[in-house]
């Protein structure tokens, strides 16, 4: 069993930075000289924004990606010096702060381009921008048909420095996906336009799925995130098979009682004991982001064995039926991750909730402390 640090809070998210570095190393070897951008939006997929930003910088990454101004500001205030790219559309009234905090922004309209230009002139600073092109996601980005014109406009703006051009894949999770191939073809057709000839731009397209399955589209930089945290897409190439999660959700048994047969457990008595049994309480609940939908469905690990969560999960606590197992107050409980030879994989929890691992990771809030090991 792991020698967990003893945080003040009875439950914690444990992030294994050693595993994170191993994941970075594996992906680094896989992508070769291509630049490596790690999107750390949504609190670095629940792993903790500041700590992961600093860990990424220490691990030699080239770029970080964020979704919002505030995420970029927090990284800068934590001392991160890597280039930070704000992915997606930017809000007009935040432009001066993007520039002040030295954040690179995505531009996908002439209107925003001009706002960026007038803000950087006013501040007397250069703003580095990436032209975002929509090749089929239908989210943000200028259409390829207008990208050339917008690029020519951006190039001529004073104090705006165009450093990159990128797009985003909608269906890259399986190898050979025809729509992903069509997006790659559209991106390359655009880049063949003479306006880009000889212009040193960082060309980037690939999220995790793209990075794993479409190495021909790595170009100058890739932007994988979920797989850097240890969750590669299905059918990932052998070179990426060593990726492993660095996230665990852990707690400790806080209470123990013996319950007779026929007793209802927790709110609404959605579970009734069929025999005399031992019920333990674990101080994790939906108030931490551990979904109530997992009531009477998920299992946890205690002393290296699986036991079922019984009854409705409460805001701060949940109950586990340990049968006649010898379980004591203070025993470590693993809700997501490994304990001994057993594992509750994140994907199992996501499947029980009818969602994807991304959403489960993001929903853990600030009440549970992050503890960094390795
Ligand atoms: C979030 C995001 C990524 C990373 O996606 P993963 O599927 O986690 O690899 C890459 N690019 C953009 C534009 C994103 O928004």
Coordinates of C-alpha atoms and ligand atoms in Angstrom, one line a residue:
X1 CA 0.0 0.0 0.0
X2 CA 1.3 3.5 -0.8
X3 CA 3.0 5.6 1.8
X4 CA 0.6 8.5 1.3
X5 CA 1.4 11.8 2.9
X6 CA -1.0 12.7 5.6
X7 CA -2.8 15.9 4.6
X8 CA -5.1 17.7 7.0
X9 CA -8.2 16.9 4.9
X10 CA -9.4 13.3 5.2
X11 CA -9.7 12.9 1.4
X12 CA -7.3 13.9 -1.3
X13 CA -6.4 13.7 -4.9
X14 CA -3.0 12.3 -5.3
X15 CA -1.0 13.3 -8.4
X16 CA 2.1 11.2 -9.2
X17 CA 4.5 13.6 -10.7
X18 CA 7.0 10.9 -11.4
X19 CA 4.4 9.2 -13.6
X20 CA 3.6 12.5 -15.2
X21 CA 7.2 12.9 -16.2
X22 CA 7.3 9.4 -17.5
X23 CA 4.3 10.1 -19.7
X24 CA 5.9 13.3 -20.9
X25 CA 9.1 11.4 -21.8
X26 CA 7.2 8.7 -23.7
X27 CA 5.3 11.2 -25.7
X28 CA 8.4 13.3 -26.3
X29 CA 10.1 10.3 -27.8
X30 CA 7.1 9.5 -29.9
X31 CA 6.8 13.1 -31.4
X32 CA 10.5 13.6 -31.9
X33 CA 11.6 17.2 -32.5
X34 CA 8.0 18.4 -32.8
X35 CA 7.2 21.1 -30.2
X36 CA 5.0 19.9 -27.3
X37 CA 2.1 22.0 -26.0
X38 CA 0.2 20.8 -22.9
X39 CA -3.4 22.2 -22.6
X40 CA -3.9 22.7 -18.8
X41 CA -7.4 24.1 -19.0
X42 CA -10.0 23.2 -16.4
X43 CA -7.5 23.1 -13.5
X44 CA -5.2 20.9 -15.6
X45 CA -8.0 18.4 -16.1
X46 CA -8.5 18.4 -12.3
X47 CA -4.8 17.8 -11.5
X48 CA -4.2 21.3 -10.3
X49 CA -3.4 24.2 -12.6
X50 CA -0.4 25.8 -10.9
X51 CA 1.4 22.7 -9.9
X52 CA 0.9 21.0 -13.3
X53 CA 2.0 24.2 -15.1
X54 CA 5.2 24.3 -13.1
X55 CA 5.7 20.5 -13.5
X56 CA 5.2 20.8 -17.2
X57 CA 7.8 23.6 -17.4
X58 CA 10.3 21.6 -15.3
X59 CA 9.7 18.5 -17.5
X60 CA 10.8 20.6 -20.6
X61 CA 7.5 21.2 -22.4
X62 CA 7.5 24.0 -24.9
X63 CA 4.1 25.5 -24.5
X64 CA 1.0 25.5 -22.3
X65 CA -2.6 25.9 -23.5
X66 CA -5.5 27.4 -21.5
X67 CA -9.1 28.2 -22.3
X68 CA -9.5 31.4 -20.3
X69 CA -7.7 34.6 -19.3
X70 CA -7.9 33.7 -15.6
X71 CA -6.1 30.4 -16.2
X72 CA -3.2 32.1 -17.9
X73 CA -3.0 34.8 -15.2
X74 CA -2.8 32.1 -12.5
X75 CA 0.0 30.4 -14.3
X76 CA 2.0 33.6 -14.7
X77 CA 1.4 34.4 -11.0
X78 CA 2.7 31.0 -10.1
X79 CA 5.9 31.9 -12.0
X80 CA 5.4 29.9 -15.2
X81 CA 7.5 31.5 -18.0
X82 CA 6.6 29.1 -20.9
X83 CA 4.7 30.6 -23.8
X84 CA 0.9 30.2 -23.0
X85 CA -1.6 30.0 -25.8
X86 CA -5.2 30.9 -25.1
X87 CA -7.3 28.4 -27.2
X88 CA -10.6 29.4 -28.6
X89 CA -12.3 32.7 -28.9
X90 CA -11.2 35.6 -26.8
X91 CA -13.3 38.2 -25.0
X92 CA -12.8 41.7 -26.3
X93 CA -12.7 43.4 -22.8
X94 CA -10.0 41.0 -21.7
X95 CA -7.6 41.8 -24.5
X96 CA -5.4 44.3 -22.5
X97 CA -4.9 41.7 -19.8
X98 CA -3.9 39.0 -22.3
X99 CA -1.2 41.4 -23.5
X100 CA -0.1 42.5 -20.0
X101 CA 0.3 38.9 -18.9
X102 CA 2.1 37.9 -22.0
X103 CA -0.5 35.4 -23.2
X104 CA -0.6 34.4 -26.8
X105 CA -4.2 34.7 -28.2
X106 CA -6.1 32.9 -30.9
X107 CA -7.5 35.2 -33.6
X108 CA -10.3 34.1 -35.9
X109 CA -11.9 37.3 -37.0
X110 CA -10.9 40.6 -38.4
X111 CA -12.9 42.4 -35.8
X112 CA -10.9 40.8 -32.9
X113 CA -7.7 41.2 -34.8
X114 CA -8.2 44.9 -34.9
X115 CA -9.1 45.1 -31.3
X116 CA -5.9 43.2 -30.4
X117 CA -3.9 45.6 -32.6
X118 CA -5.4 48.8 -31.0
X119 CA -4.9 47.4 -27.5
X120 CA -1.2 46.5 -28.1
X121 CA -0.5 49.9 -29.7
X122 CA -2.1 51.6 -26.7
X123 CA 0.0 49.5 -24.3
X124 CA 3.1 49.8 -26.4
X125 CA 3.6 46.0 -26.4
X126 CA 3.8 43.3 -29.0
X127 CA 1.0 40.7 -28.9
X128 CA 1.8 37.2 -30.3
X129 CA -1.2 35.6 -32.0
X130 CA -2.1 32.3 -33.6
X131 CA -4.6 32.3 -36.5
X132 CA -7.2 29.7 -35.7
X133 CA -8.8 28.0 -38.7
X134 CA -11.9 25.9 -38.6
X135 CA -11.5 22.8 -40.8
X136 CA -14.6 21.0 -39.6
X137 CA -15.2 21.3 -35.9
X138 CA -17.7 24.1 -36.4
X139 CA -16.7 25.6 -33.0
X140 CA -14.2 28.6 -33.3
X141 CA -11.9 29.6 -36.0
X142 CA -12.1 31.3 -39.4
X143 CA -13.0 29.2 -42.4
X144 CA -10.2 28.2 -44.7
X145 CA -11.7 30.3 -47.4
X146 CA -11.2 33.5 -45.4
X147 CA -8.0 32.5 -43.6
X148 CA -5.6 33.8 -46.2
X149 CA -7.2 37.2 -46.3
X150 CA -7.2 37.4 -42.5
X151 CA -3.6 36.3 -42.3
X152 CA -2.6 39.0 -44.8
X153 CA -4.5 41.5 -42.7
X154 CA -2.8 40.3 -39.4
X155 CA 0.6 40.4 -41.0
X156 CA 0.3 44.1 -41.8
X157 CA -0.9 45.1 -38.4
X158 CA 1.7 47.0 -36.3
X159 CA 2.6 45.3 -33.0
X160 CA 0.7 42.1 -33.8
X161 CA 3.1 39.2 -34.4
X162 CA 1.6 36.1 -36.1
X163 CA 3.5 33.2 -34.6
X164 CA 1.2 30.3 -35.3
X165 CA -1.7 28.8 -37.3
X166 CA -3.8 26.0 -36.0
X167 CA -7.0 24.0 -36.3
X168 CA -8.7 21.3 -34.2
X169 CA -9.8 17.8 -35.0
X170 CA -13.3 16.7 -34.3
X171 CA -13.0 12.9 -34.7
X172 CA -9.4 11.9 -34.1
X173 CA -10.0 9.2 -31.5
X174 CA -9.7 6.3 -33.9
X175 CA -6.9 5.5 -36.3
X176 CA -7.6 6.4 -40.0
X177 CA -10.8 8.2 -39.3
X178 CA -11.9 9.6 -42.7
X179 CA -13.2 13.0 -41.3
X180 CA -9.9 13.6 -39.5
X181 CA -8.1 12.8 -42.7
X182 CA -10.3 15.3 -44.5
X183 CA -9.5 18.0 -41.9
X184 CA -5.8 17.2 -42.3
X185 CA -6.1 17.6 -46.1
X186 CA -8.0 20.9 -45.7
X187 CA -5.4 22.3 -43.3
X188 CA -2.6 21.3 -45.7
X189 CA -4.3 22.7 -48.7
X190 CA -4.6 26.0 -46.9
X191 CA -1.0 26.0 -45.9
X192 CA 0.0 25.6 -49.5
X193 CA -1.3 29.1 -50.3
X194 CA 1.6 31.3 -51.4
X195 CA 0.7 33.9 -48.7
X196 CA 2.3 31.4 -46.1
X197 CA 5.4 30.7 -48.2
X198 CA 8.6 31.3 -46.3
X199 CA 6.7 32.6 -43.2
X200 CA 7.9 30.9 -40.1
X201 CA 4.7 29.9 -38.4
X202 CA 4.1 27.2 -35.8
X203 CA 1.6 24.9 -37.5
X204 CA -0.4 22.8 -35.1
X205 CA -3.5 20.6 -35.3
X206 CA -3.3 17.5 -33.0
X207 CA -5.0 16.8 -29.7
X208 CA -4.3 13.4 -28.0
X209 CA -6.2 11.4 -30.6
X210 CA -4.5 13.2 -33.5
X211 CA -1.0 12.9 -31.9
X212 CA -1.5 9.2 -31.4
X213 CA -3.1 8.2 -34.6
X214 CA -2.0 10.8 -37.2
X215 CA 1.7 11.3 -37.0
X216 CA 1.8 12.8 -40.5
X217 CA -0.1 15.8 -39.0
X218 CA 2.2 16.6 -36.1
X219 CA 3.7 19.5 -38.1
X220 CA 5.6 21.9 -35.8
X221 CA 3.7 21.4 -32.6
X222 CA 1.2 19.0 -31.0
X223 CA -1.4 19.7 -28.3
X224 CA -2.2 16.5 -26.5
X225 CA -3.6 16.7 -23.0
X226 CA -5.7 13.8 -21.7
X227 CA -3.0 11.3 -22.8
X228 CA -0.2 13.2 -21.1
X229 CA -2.2 12.6 -17.9
X230 CA -2.1 9.0 -18.7
X231 CA -5.3 8.2 -20.7
X232 CA -4.3 7.4 -24.3
X233 CA -7.0 6.9 -27.0
X234 CA -8.1 3.4 -27.9
X235 CA -5.7 1.5 -30.3
X236 CA -2.8 3.9 -29.5
X237 CA 0.5 2.8 -31.1
X238 CA 2.7 0.5 -29.0
X239 CA 5.2 3.3 -28.3
X240 CA 2.4 4.9 -26.2
X241 CA 1.3 1.8 -24.3
X242 CA 3.4 2.7 -21.3
X243 CA 1.3 5.8 -20.5
X244 CA -0.3 5.4 -17.1
X245 CA -2.6 7.7 -15.0
X246 CA -1.0 10.0 -12.5
X247 CA -4.4 10.8 -10.8
X248 CA -5.9 8.9 -7.8
X249 CA -8.8 9.8 -5.5
X250 CA -8.1 8.6 -2.0
X251 CA -9.6 8.9 1.5
X252 CA -9.7 7.1 4.8
X253 CA -12.4 5.2 6.6
X254 CA -13.9 7.6 9.1
X255 CA -16.4 5.5 10.8
X256 CA -17.5 1.8 11.3
X257 CA -20.6 0.1 12.4
X258 CA -22.2 -3.3 12.4
X259 CA -25.7 -3.2 10.9
X260 CA -28.3 -5.9 11.3
X261 CA -30.1 -7.5 8.3
X262 CA -33.1 -5.5 6.9
X263 CA -31.7 -2.0 7.6
X264 CA -31.9 0.8 5.1
X265 CA -28.7 2.7 4.4
X266 CA -28.5 6.5 3.8
X267 CA -31.0 8.9 2.4
X268 CA -34.1 7.3 0.9
X269 CA -33.0 3.8 2.1
X270 CA -32.1 2.9 -1.5
X271 CA -30.1 0.0 -0.2
X272 CA -31.3 -2.5 2.4
X273 CA -28.9 -4.9 4.1
X274 CA -29.6 -8.6 3.3
X275 CA -27.6 -9.9 6.3
X276 CA -25.8 -8.7 9.3
X277 CA -22.8 -6.7 7.9
X278 CA -20.2 -4.1 8.5
X279 CA -20.8 -0.7 7.0
X280 CA -18.0 1.8 6.9
X281 CA -18.2 5.6 6.2
X282 CA -15.9 7.4 3.8
X283 CA -15.7 11.2 3.9
X284 CA -16.1 11.8 0.2
X285 CA -19.3 13.0 -1.5
X286 CA -20.9 14.8 -4.4
X287 CA -19.9 18.1 -2.7
X288 CA -16.3 17.1 -3.7
X289 CA -17.3 16.1 -7.2
X290 CA -17.7 12.4 -6.6
X291 CA -21.0 11.9 -8.5
X292 CA -24.2 10.9 -6.7
X293 CA -25.0 8.8 -9.8
X294 CA -22.4 6.3 -8.5
X295 CA -24.7 5.5 -5.6
X296 CA -25.2 1.7 -5.3
X297 CA -23.1 1.3 -8.5
X298 CA -19.4 2.0 -7.9
X299 CA -16.9 0.1 -5.9
X300 CA -13.9 1.3 -3.8
X301 CA -10.7 -0.4 -2.7
X302 CA -9.9 -1.0 0.9
X303 CA -7.0 -3.3 2.0
X304 CA -6.5 -4.2 -1.6
X305 CA -10.1 -5.5 -2.2
X306 CA -13.1 -4.2 -4.0
X307 CA -16.2 -3.3 -1.9
X308 CA -19.5 -1.8 -3.1
X309 CA -20.8 1.7 -2.3
X310 CA -24.2 1.2 -0.7
X311 CA -27.0 3.6 -0.3
X312 CA -27.2 7.1 -1.7
X313 CA -24.0 9.1 -1.8
X314 CA -24.3 12.2 0.4
X315 CA -22.8 15.6 0.0
X316 CA -19.8 14.9 2.2
X317 CA -19.8 11.1 2.9
X318 CA -20.7 7.8 1.5
X319 CA -21.1 4.3 2.9
X320 CA -19.4 1.0 1.9
X321 CA -20.5 -2.5 2.7
X322 CA -17.4 -4.5 3.7
X323 CA -19.3 -7.7 4.7
X324 CA -17.2 -9.4 7.3
X325 CA -13.9 -8.0 6.2
X326 CA -11.5 -6.7 8.8
X327 CA -11.6 -3.0 8.1
X328 CA -10.6 -0.3 10.6
X329 CA -11.1 3.4 10.9
X330 CA -8.2 5.1 9.3
X331 CA -7.7 2.5 6.6
X332 CA -6.9 4.0 3.2
X333 CA -9.8 4.0 0.7
X334 CA -9.1 4.3 -3.0
X335 CA -12.0 5.5 -5.1
X336 CA -10.1 6.0 -8.3
X337 CA -6.7 4.5 -8.9
X338 CA -4.6 1.5 -7.6
X339 CA -4.2 -0.1 -4.3
X340 CA -2.1 -3.2 -4.1
X341 CA -2.8 -5.4 -7.1
X342 CA -6.3 -4.0 -7.6
X343 CA -7.4 -0.9 -9.6
X344 CA -10.5 1.2 -10.0
X345 CA -9.8 2.7 -13.4
X346 CA -11.1 6.2 -14.1
X347 CA -12.8 4.8 -17.2
X348 CA -14.9 2.5 -15.1
X349 CA -16.2 5.4 -13.0
X350 CA -16.9 7.4 -16.2
X351 CA -18.8 4.6 -17.8
X352 CA -21.0 4.1 -14.7
X353 CA -21.8 7.9 -15.0
X354 CA -22.5 7.6 -18.7
X355 CA -19.7 10.1 -19.5
X356 CA -16.1 10.3 -20.5
X357 CA -13.0 10.4 -18.3
X358 CA -12.5 14.1 -19.1
X359 CA -15.7 15.1 -17.4
X360 CA -15.0 13.1 -14.3
X361 CA -11.5 14.6 -13.9
X362 CA -12.8 18.1 -14.3
X363 CA -15.6 18.0 -11.8
X364 CA -13.4 17.5 -8.7
X365 CA -13.5 20.9 -7.1
X366 CA -11.2 22.8 -4.7
X367 CA -12.5 21.2 -1.5
X368 CA -10.4 18.2 -2.0
X369 CA -6.7 19.1 -1.7
X370 CA -4.3 17.9 -4.4
X371 CA -1.2 16.2 -3.0
X372 CA 1.8 15.8 -5.2
X373 CA 4.1 12.8 -4.9
X374 CA 7.1 11.5 -6.8
Ligands
LIG1 C1 -8.5 20.7 -24.9 C2 -7.8 20.9 -26.2 C3 -6.8 20.0 -26.6 C4 -6.4 18.8 -25.8 O1 -7.3 17.8 -26.1 P1 -7.1 16.3 -25.5 O2 -8.2 15.5 -26.2 O3 -7.2 16.3 -24.1 O4 -5.8 15.8 -26.0 C5 -6.1 20.3 -27.8 N1 -6.5 21.4 -28.5 C6 -7.5 22.2 -28.2 C7 -7.8 23.4 -29.1 C8 -8.2 22.0 -27.0 O5 -9.2 22.8 -26.7

